[in-house]
Amino acid sequence: MPVLFKSVLALVLTLVLCLPARAQSQSISLIRDTEIETTIRAYATPVFLAAGLDPSSVRIYLVNDRQINAFVAGGQNLFINTGLLVQSENAGQVIGVIAHETGHIAGGHLIRVQEAQKRGTAESILAFVLGTAAAAAGRPDVGAAVMSGGQNIALRNYLQYSRTQEGSADAAAMKFLDETHQSAQGLLDFMQILSNQELLAPARQDPYLRTHPLSQDRIEALADFVAKSPYSKVPVSPALERQHQRMVAKLRAFLDEPGMTMRRYPESDQSDEALYARAIAAHRAADSKKSIVLIDQLLAHHPDDPYYYELKGQVLFESGHPLEAVGPYTTAVRLLPDAPLLRLDLARCQLATNDPKMLPSAIENLQVSLAIEPNRPFVWRQLAIATGRNGQEAESSLALAEEAMLLNKPAEAKFHAGQAEHLLPTGSPNWLKAQDIIAAVDQAREE
């Protein structure tokens, strides 16, 4: 993933798995992006609710991989490849896949991990899940180290569902879609696309087909359901389709070479998604002036769109203009005050200005980000920097202790917590937090 993803497609997390047969390493990356995550959540939330799941308990990870794939692992964790998103023809196909994968969660199919443990593959599975968790927490190096011991073939075997389970997940998906008054046509279309790969050599098939056995019976059952369901002709809402087109344009613009993006979205195309894609491509081609012109054109028609302000802030920040980037990011945060990634990006811009007057605001933004996503070492490090510059030595030490705890550095955590405890008023909330960290380290050592 290019460095230009640092802000909007933020925290590119590189994990390493070993390829079977070829004995080569294949990098798997997770991406974070507020807009894309919001879009996927909009697709998934009604389905999760229909399945009786708490949407906030299901974690969704976006995998930077051009192959079509999606899977659930390690509990209520849904992984979706960017390849599935950009190759989908409409939002309905992605919603159908999410419904199917939700069927696996609701059906308890992940109990297969117990069987995997008996077969001796648990170490590889846990390596993948724990490696992902470490990287998602802000330590891609730890994630890579953990996962380097896990074999890709073991993971694929773990994710290999039986045809019975696949049929069960299909049935659940149909039920969830009907209950939410959505069409299953997208899921049927997706299965038909995969069926065209069955004659290909396994190595050339998308992973989804290899781990989710497809049969003509499944396609026929879906087709029969679509023919009978009263919701089969119900279109996806125009709002979700617009989100889908923007998501696809954004992903393509960041993942493909700028020249390819310009050809796919030529100047003659004045749609919002085309302007969006060309703005990103221009930035990646180091033409920040052209990128800003295109973004301003979008903002002229959509003055309350937080993601256009976010992109403008990214372009300015990564072009070496952090002070100018503060304004767009501030507007984005005003429009989406509970978006932790936006809060972090605004704080980084404020810190980069080296203006002491911006430190209190930067600290507040980092604290809000951590209140929503507390298990992110990088953000704790930024808070330590901000509070340190602001003369808050105790708070800086406490933030460093929190970071060290998340990075599994107990000695370092205890040292910084001890410094914080010494400087903080006895009995204050932060003093108690420092004591908790010290106690946790001591207890872990005793165990």
GROMACS .gro file of C-alpha atoms in nm:
model
  447
    1MET     CA    1   0.000   0.000   0.000
    2PRO     CA    2   0.141   0.342  -0.088
    3VAL     CA    3   0.246   0.583   0.184
    4LEU     CA    4  -0.024   0.816   0.053
    5PHE     CA    5  -0.277   0.595   0.227
    6LYS     CA    6  -0.149   0.709   0.565
    7SER     CA    7  -0.438   0.946   0.633
    8VAL     CA    8  -0.756   0.849   0.448
    9LEU     CA    9  -0.685   0.480   0.394
   10ALA     CA   10  -0.506   0.488   0.723
   11LEU     CA   11  -0.297   0.245   0.925
   12VAL     CA   12  -0.202   0.002   0.652
   13LEU     CA   13  -0.123  -0.307   0.850
   14THR     CA   14   0.106  -0.556   0.680
   15LEU     CA   15   0.077  -0.914   0.796
   16VAL     CA   16   0.279  -1.203   0.661
   17LEU     CA   17   0.163  -1.553   0.577
   18CYS     CA   18   0.356  -1.828   0.402
   19LEU     CA   19   0.225  -1.949   0.072
   20PRO     CA   20   0.183  -2.324   0.036
   21ALA     CA   21   0.373  -2.508  -0.235
   22ARG     CA   22   0.580  -2.209  -0.348
   23ALA     CA   23   0.738  -2.141  -0.006
   24GLN     CA   24   0.717  -1.770  -0.073
   25SER     CA   25   0.571  -1.502   0.152
   26GLN     CA   26   0.252  -1.325   0.064
   27SER     CA   27   0.170  -0.998   0.229
   28ILE     CA   28  -0.180  -0.938   0.353
   29SER     CA   29  -0.276  -0.585   0.448
   30LEU     CA   30  -0.566  -0.447   0.644
   31ILE     CA   31  -0.683  -0.093   0.574
   32ARG     CA   32  -0.874   0.155   0.786
   33ASP     CA   33  -1.095   0.417   0.629
   34THR     CA   34  -1.385   0.598   0.792
   35GLU     CA   35  -1.596   0.631   0.478
   36ILE     CA   36  -1.559   0.271   0.362
   37GLU     CA   37  -1.615   0.133   0.712
   38THR     CA   38  -1.930   0.346   0.740
   39THR     CA   39  -2.056   0.212   0.407
   40ILE     CA   40  -1.997  -0.151   0.504
   41ARG     CA   41  -2.163  -0.091   0.840
   42ALA     CA   42  -2.466   0.054   0.662
   43TYR     CA   43  -2.487  -0.266   0.455
   44ALA     CA   44  -2.433  -0.499   0.749
   45THR     CA   45  -2.623  -0.352   1.043
   46PRO     CA   46  -2.977  -0.451   0.933
   47VAL     CA   47  -2.852  -0.804   0.857
   48PHE     CA   48  -2.676  -0.836   1.193
   49LEU     CA   49  -2.990  -0.722   1.373
   50ALA     CA   50  -3.204  -0.972   1.180
   51ALA     CA   51  -2.960  -1.244   1.288
   52GLY     CA   52  -2.996  -1.143   1.653
   53LEU     CA   53  -2.640  -1.012   1.671
   54ASP     CA   54  -2.523  -0.693   1.837
   55PRO     CA   55  -2.374  -0.494   1.545
   56SER     CA   56  -2.118  -0.332   1.774
   57SER     CA   57  -1.988  -0.677   1.872
   58VAL     CA   58  -1.911  -0.782   1.515
   59ARG     CA   59  -1.573  -0.649   1.407
   60ILE     CA   60  -1.527  -0.582   1.036
   61TYR     CA   61  -1.181  -0.587   0.878
   62LEU     CA   62  -1.100  -0.469   0.525
   63VAL     CA   63  -0.829  -0.681   0.363
   64ASN     CA   64  -0.622  -0.526   0.085
   65ASP     CA   65  -0.632  -0.816  -0.159
   66ARG     CA   66  -0.748  -0.809  -0.520
   67GLN     CA   67  -0.895  -1.158  -0.504
   68ILE     CA   68  -1.263  -1.208  -0.430
   69ASN     CA   69  -1.296  -1.330  -0.074
   70ALA     CA   70  -1.478  -1.281   0.255
   71PHE     CA   71  -1.476  -1.496   0.566
   72VAL     CA   72  -1.541  -1.503   0.937
   73ALA     CA   73  -1.282  -1.616   1.191
   74GLY     CA   74  -1.185  -1.596   1.554
   75GLY     CA   75  -1.535  -1.527   1.682
   76GLN     CA   76  -1.748  -1.245   1.545
   77ASN     CA   77  -1.483  -1.111   1.306
   78LEU     CA   78  -1.582  -1.049   0.944
   79PHE     CA   79  -1.304  -1.005   0.687
   80ILE     CA   80  -1.383  -0.861   0.343
   81ASN     CA   81  -1.131  -0.835   0.059
   82THR     CA   82  -1.108  -0.512  -0.137
   83GLY     CA   83  -1.117  -0.735  -0.446
   84LEU     CA   84  -1.471  -0.840  -0.360
   85LEU     CA   85  -1.575  -0.477  -0.315
   86VAL     CA   86  -1.425  -0.338  -0.635
   87GLN     CA   87  -1.540  -0.632  -0.848
   88SER     CA   88  -1.896  -0.623  -0.717
   89GLU     CA   89  -2.141  -0.479  -0.965
   90ASN     CA   90  -2.370  -0.325  -0.706
   91ALA     CA   91  -2.435  -0.290  -0.337
   92GLY     CA   92  -2.679  -0.580  -0.341
   93GLN     CA   93  -2.403  -0.830  -0.417
   94VAL     CA   94  -2.194  -0.715  -0.119
   95ILE     CA   95  -2.500  -0.717   0.108
   96GLY     CA   96  -2.574  -1.073  -0.008
   97VAL     CA   97  -2.223  -1.188   0.079
   98ILE     CA   98  -2.244  -1.022   0.419
   99ALA     CA   99  -2.577  -1.197   0.480
  100HIS     CA  100  -2.419  -1.532   0.389
  101GLU     CA  101  -2.119  -1.481   0.617
  102THR     CA  102  -2.354  -1.369   0.894
  103GLY     CA  103  -2.528  -1.702   0.844
  104HIS     CA  104  -2.201  -1.875   0.936
  105ILE     CA  105  -2.175  -1.670   1.256
  106ALA     CA  106  -2.539  -1.719   1.355
  107GLY     CA  107  -2.519  -2.091   1.271
  108GLY     CA  108  -2.228  -2.149   1.507
  109HIS     CA  109  -2.010  -2.279   1.224
  110LEU     CA  110  -1.704  -2.130   1.390
  111ILE     CA  111  -1.720  -2.417   1.638
  112ARG     CA  112  -1.495  -2.584   1.379
  113VAL     CA  113  -1.203  -2.427   1.562
  114GLN     CA  114  -1.239  -2.705   1.821
  115GLU     CA  115  -1.197  -2.962   1.547
  116ALA     CA  116  -0.900  -2.767   1.416
  117GLN     CA  117  -0.737  -2.785   1.756
  118LYS     CA  118  -0.770  -3.164   1.750
  119ARG     CA  119  -0.603  -3.169   1.409
  120GLY     CA  120  -0.311  -2.965   1.533
  121THR     CA  121  -0.385  -2.655   1.326
  122ALA     CA  122  -0.489  -2.436   1.619
  123GLU     CA  123  -0.146  -2.272   1.634
  124SER     CA  124  -0.177  -2.151   1.276
  125ILE     CA  125  -0.532  -2.026   1.327
  126LEU     CA  126  -0.443  -1.846   1.648
  127ALA     CA  127  -0.136  -1.702   1.478
  128PHE     CA  128  -0.359  -1.550   1.213
  129VAL     CA  129  -0.620  -1.415   1.453
  130LEU     CA  130  -0.370  -1.288   1.711
  131GLY     CA  131  -0.146  -1.147   1.439
  132THR     CA  132  -0.441  -0.960   1.297
  133ALA     CA  133  -0.535  -0.830   1.641
  134ALA     CA  134  -0.181  -0.709   1.708
  135ALA     CA  135  -0.163  -0.530   1.377
  136ALA     CA  136  -0.508  -0.377   1.417
  137ALA     CA  137  -0.397  -0.242   1.754
  138GLY     CA  138  -0.123  -0.047   1.579
  139ARG     CA  139   0.171  -0.287   1.571
  140PRO     CA  140   0.209  -0.431   1.220
  141ASP     CA  141   0.558  -0.551   1.307
  142VAL     CA  142   0.421  -0.763   1.592
  143GLY     CA  143   0.143  -0.889   1.368
  144ALA     CA  144   0.394  -0.994   1.106
  145ALA     CA  145   0.611  -1.171   1.361
  146VAL     CA  146   0.321  -1.362   1.509
  147MET     CA  147   0.178  -1.461   1.177
  148SER     CA  148   0.505  -1.562   1.013
  149GLY     CA  149   0.471  -1.898   1.184
  150GLY     CA  150   0.119  -1.963   1.060
  151GLN     CA  151   0.076  -2.147   0.734
  152ASN     CA  152  -0.170  -2.014   0.479
  153ILE     CA  153  -0.279  -2.366   0.394
  154ALA     CA  154  -0.379  -2.429   0.755
  155LEU     CA  155  -0.587  -2.115   0.758
  156ARG     CA  156  -0.757  -2.214   0.434
  157ASN     CA  157  -0.833  -2.559   0.575
  158TYR     CA  158  -0.986  -2.400   0.882
  159LEU     CA  159  -1.204  -2.175   0.669
  160GLN     CA  160  -1.313  -2.464   0.446
  161TYR     CA  161  -1.682  -2.502   0.512
  162SER     CA  162  -1.876  -2.815   0.424
  163ARG     CA  163  -2.149  -2.808   0.163
  164THR     CA  164  -2.400  -2.864   0.442
  165GLN     CA  165  -2.277  -2.557   0.625
  166GLU     CA  166  -2.280  -2.357   0.302
  167GLY     CA  167  -2.641  -2.453   0.238
  168SER     CA  168  -2.727  -2.361   0.595
  169ALA     CA  169  -2.559  -2.020   0.561
  170ASP     CA  170  -2.745  -1.962   0.233
  171ALA     CA  171  -3.077  -2.042   0.401
  172ALA     CA  172  -2.997  -1.806   0.687
  173ALA     CA  173  -2.897  -1.534   0.443
  174MET     CA  174  -3.228  -1.567   0.257
  175LYS     CA  175  -3.413  -1.540   0.588
  176PHE     CA  176  -3.218  -1.233   0.698
  177LEU     CA  177  -3.268  -1.060   0.364
  178ASP     CA  178  -3.640  -1.131   0.362
  179GLU     CA  179  -3.677  -1.008   0.719
  180THR     CA  180  -3.506  -0.682   0.624
  181HIS     CA  181  -3.715  -0.654   0.304
  182GLN     CA  182  -3.407  -0.682   0.083
  183SER     CA  183  -3.360  -0.879  -0.236
  184ALA     CA  184  -3.148  -1.194  -0.251
  185GLN     CA  185  -3.082  -1.130  -0.621
  186GLY     CA  186  -2.740  -0.987  -0.539
  187LEU     CA  187  -2.635  -1.303  -0.357
  188LEU     CA  188  -2.760  -1.516  -0.647
  189ASP     CA  189  -2.570  -1.300  -0.898
  190PHE     CA  190  -2.255  -1.332  -0.688
  191MET     CA  191  -2.285  -1.712  -0.678
  192GLN     CA  192  -2.335  -1.722  -1.054
  193ILE     CA  193  -2.020  -1.515  -1.104
  194LEU     CA  194  -1.828  -1.765  -0.892
  195SER     CA  195  -1.976  -2.060  -1.081
  196ASN     CA  196  -1.799  -1.937  -1.393
  197GLN     CA  197  -1.467  -2.009  -1.220
  198GLU     CA  198  -1.537  -2.374  -1.145
  199LEU     CA  199  -1.367  -2.490  -1.463
  200LEU     CA  200  -1.051  -2.295  -1.381
  201ALA     CA  201  -0.752  -2.461  -1.218
  202PRO     CA  202  -0.777  -2.427  -0.837
  203ALA     CA  203  -0.474  -2.198  -0.827
  204ARG     CA  204  -0.656  -1.951  -1.053
  205GLN     CA  205  -0.983  -1.955  -0.864
  206ASP     CA  206  -1.070  -1.682  -0.617
  207PRO     CA  207  -1.025  -1.795  -0.254
  208TYR     CA  208  -1.393  -1.754  -0.184
  209LEU     CA  209  -1.475  -2.041  -0.419
  210ARG     CA  210  -1.205  -2.262  -0.268
  211THR     CA  211  -1.319  -2.212   0.091
  212HIS     CA  212  -1.694  -2.195   0.023
  213PRO     CA  213  -1.783  -2.505  -0.182
  214LEU     CA  214  -2.029  -2.417  -0.456
  215SER     CA  215  -2.283  -2.659  -0.597
  216GLN     CA  216  -2.557  -2.640  -0.854
  217ASP     CA  217  -2.804  -2.727  -0.579
  218ARG     CA  218  -2.710  -2.411  -0.392
  219ILE     CA  219  -2.759  -2.194  -0.699
  220GLU     CA  220  -3.090  -2.360  -0.778
  221ALA     CA  221  -3.211  -2.312  -0.419
  222LEU     CA  222  -3.121  -1.943  -0.435
  223ALA     CA  223  -3.286  -1.903  -0.775
  224ASP     CA  224  -3.603  -2.070  -0.647
  225PHE     CA  225  -3.606  -1.840  -0.346
  226VAL     CA  226  -3.557  -1.530  -0.561
  227ALA     CA  227  -3.844  -1.640  -0.785
  228LYS     CA  228  -4.079  -1.665  -0.486
  229SER     CA  229  -3.968  -1.389  -0.248
  230PRO     CA  230  -4.190  -1.078  -0.247
  231TYR     CA  231  -3.879  -0.864  -0.206
  232SER     CA  232  -3.676  -0.990  -0.502
  233LYS     CA  233  -3.761  -0.688  -0.715
  234VAL     CA  234  -3.695  -0.438  -0.436
  235PRO     CA  235  -3.393  -0.230  -0.542
  236VAL     CA  236  -3.118  -0.128  -0.306
  237SER     CA  237  -3.180   0.226  -0.187
  238PRO     CA  238  -3.029   0.497  -0.412
  239ALA     CA  239  -2.832   0.628  -0.114
  240LEU     CA  240  -2.658   0.292  -0.062
  241GLU     CA  241  -2.588   0.257  -0.433
  242ARG     CA  242  -2.426   0.603  -0.436
  243GLN     CA  243  -2.216   0.501  -0.138
  244HIS     CA  244  -2.118   0.186  -0.325
  245GLN     CA  245  -2.005   0.373  -0.635
  246ARG     CA  246  -1.801   0.614  -0.425
  247MET     CA  247  -1.644   0.331  -0.228
  248VAL     CA  248  -1.543   0.147  -0.545
  249ALA     CA  249  -1.404   0.464  -0.704
  250LYS     CA  250  -1.207   0.546  -0.391
  251LEU     CA  251  -1.058   0.200  -0.356
  252ARG     CA  252  -0.964   0.182  -0.723
  253ALA     CA  253  -0.804   0.525  -0.713
  254PHE     CA  254  -0.589   0.434  -0.414
  255LEU     CA  255  -0.508   0.078  -0.523
  256ASP     CA  256  -0.447   0.126  -0.896
  257GLU     CA  257  -0.183   0.331  -1.072
  258PRO     CA  258  -0.294   0.692  -1.132
  259GLY     CA  259  -0.283   0.646  -1.508
  260MET     CA  260  -0.524   0.353  -1.491
  261THR     CA  261  -0.759   0.557  -1.273
  262MET     CA  262  -0.752   0.846  -1.521
  263ARG     CA  263  -0.841   0.608  -1.803
  264ARG     CA  264  -1.121   0.445  -1.605
  265TYR     CA  265  -1.261   0.785  -1.499
  266PRO     CA  266  -1.184   1.020  -1.794
  267GLU     CA  267  -1.232   1.396  -1.792
  268SER     CA  268  -1.553   1.351  -1.987
  269ASP     CA  269  -1.706   1.181  -1.680
  270GLN     CA  270  -1.823   1.455  -1.446
  271SER     CA  271  -1.998   1.229  -1.195
  272ASP     CA  272  -1.910   1.271  -0.829
  273GLU     CA  273  -1.734   0.936  -0.810
  274ALA     CA  274  -1.524   1.019  -1.118
  275LEU     CA  275  -1.418   1.356  -0.978
  276TYR     CA  276  -1.338   1.182  -0.648
  277ALA     CA  277  -1.125   0.918  -0.818
  278ARG     CA  278  -0.937   1.174  -1.031
  279ALA     CA  279  -0.870   1.389  -0.722
  280ILE     CA  280  -0.712   1.091  -0.546
  281ALA     CA  281  -0.517   0.990  -0.858
  282ALA     CA  282  -0.385   1.345  -0.901
  283HIS     CA  283  -0.265   1.346  -0.541
  284ARG     CA  284  -0.094   1.011  -0.586
  285ALA     CA  285   0.072   1.150  -0.899
  286ALA     CA  286   0.209   1.437  -0.684
  287ASP     CA  287  -0.016   1.695  -0.850
  288SER     CA  288  -0.165   1.839  -0.533
  289LYS     CA  289  -0.287   2.159  -0.702
  290LYS     CA  290  -0.502   1.965  -0.949
  291SER     CA  291  -0.625   1.743  -0.668
  292ILE     CA  292  -0.737   2.042  -0.461
  293VAL     CA  293  -0.916   2.196  -0.761
  294LEU     CA  294  -1.116   1.875  -0.810
  295ILE     CA  295  -1.196   1.846  -0.439
  296ASP     CA  296  -1.312   2.206  -0.428
  297GLN     CA  297  -1.535   2.132  -0.726
  298LEU     CA  298  -1.694   1.850  -0.526
  299LEU     CA  299  -1.729   2.066  -0.216
  300ALA     CA  300  -1.903   2.338  -0.417
  301HIS     CA  301  -2.187   2.091  -0.480
  302HIS     CA  302  -2.161   1.905  -0.146
  303PRO     CA  303  -2.053   2.158   0.119
  304ASP     CA  304  -2.144   1.926   0.407
  305ASP     CA  305  -1.963   1.611   0.295
  306PRO     CA  306  -1.707   1.517   0.562
  307TYR     CA  307  -1.513   1.279   0.341
  308TYR     CA  308  -1.431   1.544   0.080
  309TYR     CA  309  -1.295   1.764   0.359
  310GLU     CA  310  -1.102   1.465   0.489
  311LEU     CA  311  -0.941   1.409   0.151
  312LYS     CA  312  -0.857   1.778   0.118
  313GLY     CA  313  -0.692   1.766   0.459
  314GLN     CA  314  -0.493   1.460   0.358
  315VAL     CA  315  -0.372   1.616   0.034
  316LEU     CA  316  -0.259   1.933   0.212
  317PHE     CA  317  -0.098   1.745   0.502
  318GLU     CA  318   0.091   1.500   0.283
  319SER     CA  319   0.198   1.783   0.053
  320GLY     CA  320   0.376   1.950   0.344
  321HIS     CA  321   0.110   2.201   0.449
  322PRO     CA  322  -0.012   2.087   0.793
  323LEU     CA  323  -0.138   2.432   0.894
  324GLU     CA  324  -0.361   2.453   0.586
  325ALA     CA  325  -0.479   2.096   0.650
  326VAL     CA  326  -0.613   2.184   0.995
  327GLY     CA  327  -0.912   2.371   0.852
  328PRO     CA  328  -1.052   2.089   0.634
  329TYR     CA  329  -0.992   1.828   0.902
  330THR     CA  330  -1.162   2.052   1.160
  331THR     CA  331  -1.468   2.071   0.936
  332ALA     CA  332  -1.464   1.694   0.882
  333VAL     CA  333  -1.454   1.640   1.261
  334ARG     CA  334  -1.735   1.889   1.314
  335LEU     CA  335  -1.947   1.692   1.068
  336LEU     CA  336  -1.843   1.353   1.211
  337PRO     CA  337  -1.743   1.417   1.574
  338ASP     CA  338  -1.741   1.049   1.672
  339ALA     CA  339  -1.503   0.929   1.398
  340PRO     CA  340  -1.180   0.827   1.579
  341LEU     CA  341  -0.964   0.822   1.265
  342LEU     CA  342  -1.063   1.178   1.176
  343ARG     CA  343  -0.986   1.293   1.531
  344LEU     CA  344  -0.643   1.131   1.507
  345ASP     CA  345  -0.566   1.289   1.170
  346LEU     CA  346  -0.668   1.634   1.290
  347ALA     CA  347  -0.450   1.596   1.598
  348ARG     CA  348  -0.152   1.489   1.385
  349CYS     CA  349  -0.192   1.800   1.170
  350GLN     CA  350  -0.216   2.019   1.479
  351LEU     CA  351   0.100   1.864   1.624
  352ALA     CA  352   0.283   1.904   1.293
  353THR     CA  353   0.224   2.281   1.295
  354ASN     CA  354   0.444   2.308   1.609
  355ASP     CA  355   0.207   2.578   1.731
  356PRO     CA  356   0.173   2.557   2.113
  357LYS     CA  357  -0.171   2.715   2.092
  358MET     CA  358  -0.300   2.405   1.911
  359LEU     CA  359  -0.182   2.159   2.176
  360PRO     CA  360  -0.497   2.168   2.394
  361SER     CA  361  -0.716   2.094   2.091
  362ALA     CA  362  -0.481   1.818   1.973
  363ILE     CA  363  -0.492   1.659   2.319
  364GLU     CA  364  -0.872   1.673   2.324
  365ASN     CA  365  -0.895   1.512   1.979
  366LEU     CA  366  -0.661   1.231   2.080
  367GLN     CA  367  -0.855   1.172   2.401
  368VAL     CA  368  -1.183   1.150   2.210
  369SER     CA  369  -1.026   0.907   1.962
  370LEU     CA  370  -0.901   0.687   2.246
  371ALA     CA  371  -1.234   0.698   2.426
  372ILE     CA  372  -1.385   0.529   2.118
  373GLU     CA  373  -1.092   0.302   2.026
  374PRO     CA  374  -0.870   0.267   2.336
  375ASN     CA  375  -0.653  -0.022   2.217
  376ARG     CA  376  -0.440   0.173   1.970
  377PRO     CA  377  -0.076   0.215   2.079
  378PHE     CA  378   0.002   0.471   1.807
  379VAL     CA  379  -0.265   0.707   1.938
  380TRP     CA  380  -0.138   0.673   2.294
  381ARG     CA  381   0.209   0.764   2.165
  382GLN     CA  382   0.068   1.075   1.996
  383LEU     CA  383  -0.106   1.169   2.321
  384ALA     CA  384   0.223   1.127   2.508
  385ILE     CA  385   0.391   1.362   2.261
  386ALA     CA  386   0.112   1.620   2.282
  387THR     CA  387   0.089   1.624   2.661
  388GLY     CA  388   0.468   1.627   2.692
  389ARG     CA  389   0.492   1.933   2.470
  390ASN     CA  390   0.215   2.092   2.675
  391GLY     CA  391   0.415   2.055   2.996
  392GLN     CA  392   0.194   1.775   3.131
  393GLU     CA  393   0.473   1.539   3.232
  394ALA     CA  394   0.254   1.310   3.443
  395GLU     CA  395  -0.008   1.267   3.171
  396SER     CA  396   0.265   1.203   2.915
  397SER     CA  397   0.416   0.928   3.132
  398LEU     CA  398   0.074   0.771   3.182
  399ALA     CA  399   0.010   0.769   2.806
  400LEU     CA  400   0.347   0.600   2.751
  401ALA     CA  401   0.253   0.341   3.013
  402GLU     CA  402  -0.075   0.270   2.830
  403GLU     CA  403   0.114   0.230   2.504
  404ALA     CA  404   0.366  -0.006   2.660
  405MET     CA  405   0.089  -0.221   2.808
  406LEU     CA  406  -0.073  -0.263   2.466
  407LEU     CA  407   0.265  -0.351   2.315
  408ASN     CA  408   0.324  -0.613   2.585
  409LYS     CA  409   0.622  -0.432   2.736
  410PRO     CA  410   0.550  -0.476   3.109
  411ALA     CA  411   0.877  -0.341   3.244
  412GLU     CA  412   0.846  -0.026   3.036
  413ALA     CA  413   0.481   0.010   3.133
  414LYS     CA  414   0.559  -0.016   3.505
  415PHE     CA  415   0.842   0.237   3.475
  416HIS     CA  416   0.626   0.502   3.306
  417ALA     CA  417   0.330   0.431   3.535
  418GLY     CA  418   0.560   0.471   3.835
  419GLN     CA  419   0.671   0.810   3.708
  420ALA     CA  420   0.310   0.914   3.655
  421GLU     CA  421   0.208   0.791   4.002
  422HIS     CA  422   0.484   0.997   4.161
  423LEU     CA  423   0.378   1.315   3.979
  424LEU     CA  424  -0.001   1.287   4.004
  425PRO     CA  425  -0.218   1.393   4.300
  426THR     CA  426  -0.285   1.095   4.526
  427GLY     CA  427  -0.630   0.955   4.470
  428SER     CA  428  -0.691   1.137   4.141
  429PRO     CA  429  -0.843   0.936   3.851
  430ASN     CA  430  -0.513   0.929   3.660
  431TRP     CA  431  -0.322   0.832   3.976
  432LEU     CA  432  -0.558   0.535   4.013
  433LYS     CA  433  -0.500   0.440   3.647
  434ALA     CA  434  -0.125   0.443   3.705
  435GLN     CA  435  -0.170   0.221   4.011
  436ASP     CA  436  -0.387  -0.018   3.809
  437ILE     CA  437  -0.114  -0.055   3.547
  438ILE     CA  438   0.151  -0.123   3.811
  439ALA     CA  439  -0.074  -0.377   3.982
  440ALA     CA  440  -0.153  -0.549   3.650
  441VAL     CA  441   0.217  -0.584   3.570
  442ASP     CA  442   0.297  -0.724   3.915
  443GLN     CA  443   0.008  -0.970   3.900
  444ALA     CA  444   0.114  -1.092   3.556
  445ARG     CA  445   0.465  -1.156   3.685
  446GLU     CA  446   0.334  -1.357   3.977
  447GLU     CA  447   0.128  -1.574   3.743
   0.00000   0.00000   0.00000
